[in-house]
Short mmCIF file of C-alpha atoms in Angstrom, two decimals:
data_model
loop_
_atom_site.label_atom_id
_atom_site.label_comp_id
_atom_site.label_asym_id
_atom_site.label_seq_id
_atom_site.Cartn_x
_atom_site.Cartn_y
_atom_site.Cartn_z
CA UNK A 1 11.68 -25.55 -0.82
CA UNK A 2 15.16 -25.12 -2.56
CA UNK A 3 17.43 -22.14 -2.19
CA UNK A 4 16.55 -21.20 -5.62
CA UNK A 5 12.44 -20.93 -4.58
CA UNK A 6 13.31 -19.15 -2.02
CA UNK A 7 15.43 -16.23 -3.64
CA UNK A 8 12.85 -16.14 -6.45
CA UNK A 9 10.00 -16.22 -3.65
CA UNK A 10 12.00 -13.34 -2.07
CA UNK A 11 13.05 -11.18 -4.82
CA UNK A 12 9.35 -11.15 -5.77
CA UNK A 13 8.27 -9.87 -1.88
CA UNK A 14 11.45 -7.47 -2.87
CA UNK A 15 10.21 -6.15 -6.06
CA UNK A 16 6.32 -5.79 -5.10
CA UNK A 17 7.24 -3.58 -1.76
CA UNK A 18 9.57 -1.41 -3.93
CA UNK A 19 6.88 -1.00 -6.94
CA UNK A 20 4.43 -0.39 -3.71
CA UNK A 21 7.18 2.23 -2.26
CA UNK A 22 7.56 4.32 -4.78
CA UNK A 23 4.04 5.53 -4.49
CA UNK A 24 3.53 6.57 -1.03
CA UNK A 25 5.41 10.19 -1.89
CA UNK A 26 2.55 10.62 -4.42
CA UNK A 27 -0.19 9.19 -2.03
CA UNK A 28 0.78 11.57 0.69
CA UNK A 29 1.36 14.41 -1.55
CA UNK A 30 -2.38 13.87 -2.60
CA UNK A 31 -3.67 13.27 0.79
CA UNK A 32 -1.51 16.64 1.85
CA UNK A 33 -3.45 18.63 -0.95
CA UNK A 34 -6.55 18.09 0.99
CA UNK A 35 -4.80 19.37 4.82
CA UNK A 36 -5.90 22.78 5.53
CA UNK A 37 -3.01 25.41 5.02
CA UNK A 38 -1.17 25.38 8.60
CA UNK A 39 -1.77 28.57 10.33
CA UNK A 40 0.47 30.39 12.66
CA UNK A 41 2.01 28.55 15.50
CA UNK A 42 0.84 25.18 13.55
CA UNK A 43 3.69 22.72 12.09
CA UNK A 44 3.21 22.04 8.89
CA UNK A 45 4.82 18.97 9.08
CA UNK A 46 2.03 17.62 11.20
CA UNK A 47 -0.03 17.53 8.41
CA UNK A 48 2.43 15.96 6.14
CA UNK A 49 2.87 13.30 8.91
CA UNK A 50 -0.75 12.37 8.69
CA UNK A 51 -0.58 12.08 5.11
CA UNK A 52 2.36 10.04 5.23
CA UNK A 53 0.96 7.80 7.65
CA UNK A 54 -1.89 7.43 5.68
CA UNK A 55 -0.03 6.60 2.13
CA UNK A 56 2.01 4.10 4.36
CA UNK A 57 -0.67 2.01 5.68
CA UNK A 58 -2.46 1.83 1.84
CA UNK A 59 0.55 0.59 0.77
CA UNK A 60 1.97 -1.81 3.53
CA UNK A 61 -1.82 -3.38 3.95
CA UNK A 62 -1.46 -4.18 0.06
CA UNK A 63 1.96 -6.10 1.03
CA UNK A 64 0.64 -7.54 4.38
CA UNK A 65 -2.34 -8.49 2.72
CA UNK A 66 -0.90 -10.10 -0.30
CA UNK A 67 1.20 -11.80 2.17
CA UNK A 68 -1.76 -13.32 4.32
CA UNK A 69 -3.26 -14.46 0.88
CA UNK A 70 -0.40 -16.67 0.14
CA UNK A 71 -0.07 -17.74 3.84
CA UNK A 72 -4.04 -18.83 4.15
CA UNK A 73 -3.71 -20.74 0.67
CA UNK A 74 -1.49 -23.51 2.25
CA UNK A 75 -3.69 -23.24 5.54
CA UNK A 76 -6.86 -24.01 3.00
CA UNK A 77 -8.91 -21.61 4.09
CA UNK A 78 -12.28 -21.29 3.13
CA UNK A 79 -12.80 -19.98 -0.73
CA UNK A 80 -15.18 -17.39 0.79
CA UNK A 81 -12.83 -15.99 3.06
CA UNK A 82 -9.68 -15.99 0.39
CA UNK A 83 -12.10 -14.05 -1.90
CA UNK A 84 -12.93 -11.32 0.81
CA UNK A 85 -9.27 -10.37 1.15
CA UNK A 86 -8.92 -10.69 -2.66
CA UNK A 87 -11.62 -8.02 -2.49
CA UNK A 88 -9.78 -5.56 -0.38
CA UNK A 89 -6.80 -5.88 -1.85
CA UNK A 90 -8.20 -5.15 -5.29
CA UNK A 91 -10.13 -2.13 -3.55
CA UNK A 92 -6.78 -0.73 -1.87
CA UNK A 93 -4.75 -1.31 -4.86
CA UNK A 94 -7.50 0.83 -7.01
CA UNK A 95 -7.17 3.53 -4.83
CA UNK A 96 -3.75 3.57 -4.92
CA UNK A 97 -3.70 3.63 -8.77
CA UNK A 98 -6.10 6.50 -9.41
CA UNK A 99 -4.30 8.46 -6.54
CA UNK A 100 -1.13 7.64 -8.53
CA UNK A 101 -2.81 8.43 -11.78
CA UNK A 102 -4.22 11.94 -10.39
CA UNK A 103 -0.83 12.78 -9.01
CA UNK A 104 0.65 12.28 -12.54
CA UNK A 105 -2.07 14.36 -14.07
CA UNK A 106 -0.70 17.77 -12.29
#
């Protein structure tokens, strides 16, 4: 693979984590809205931590997932089991969106 693949192939990686980033403030602020309201002697920033956490893992599977795609394509992998991931990754990547799109609706 030339130098040039690989910067493309990178910048690409680059640019989907960064479209991916820019979310997970509005996943966790949804996820958040559903915390209870922390009571005396709670932190509220345990509950923001959670949601965090949460938004993070939607959309770093997306990425990692993506990822494992493109890696099990050159293994030639069953069609069956490409598809499955597929799957998820289209399932993840709608929740993400109509989190997204209810976050942009308040």
């Amino acid at each position: 693979m030339s130098w040039v693949n690989r910067a493309l192939k990178g910048f690409f990686w680059f640019a989907f984590a960064s479209f991916l980033a820019a979310s997970i403030p509005h996943v966790a602020y949804f996820f958040r809205a559903f915390e209870p309201q922390a009571t005396a002697g709670q932190d509220p920033l345990f509950y923001w931590g959670i949601a965090y956490a949460l938004a993070v893992s939607i959309d770093v599977m997306i990425v990692l997932l993506s990822v494992t795609v493109a890696q099990l394509k050159h293994q030639r992998v069953g069609r069956g089991t490409i598809l499955s991931i597929w799957a998820f990754i289209l399932l993840l990547t709608g929740l993400s969106w109509f989190i997204n799109w209810q976050y942009a609706r308040q």
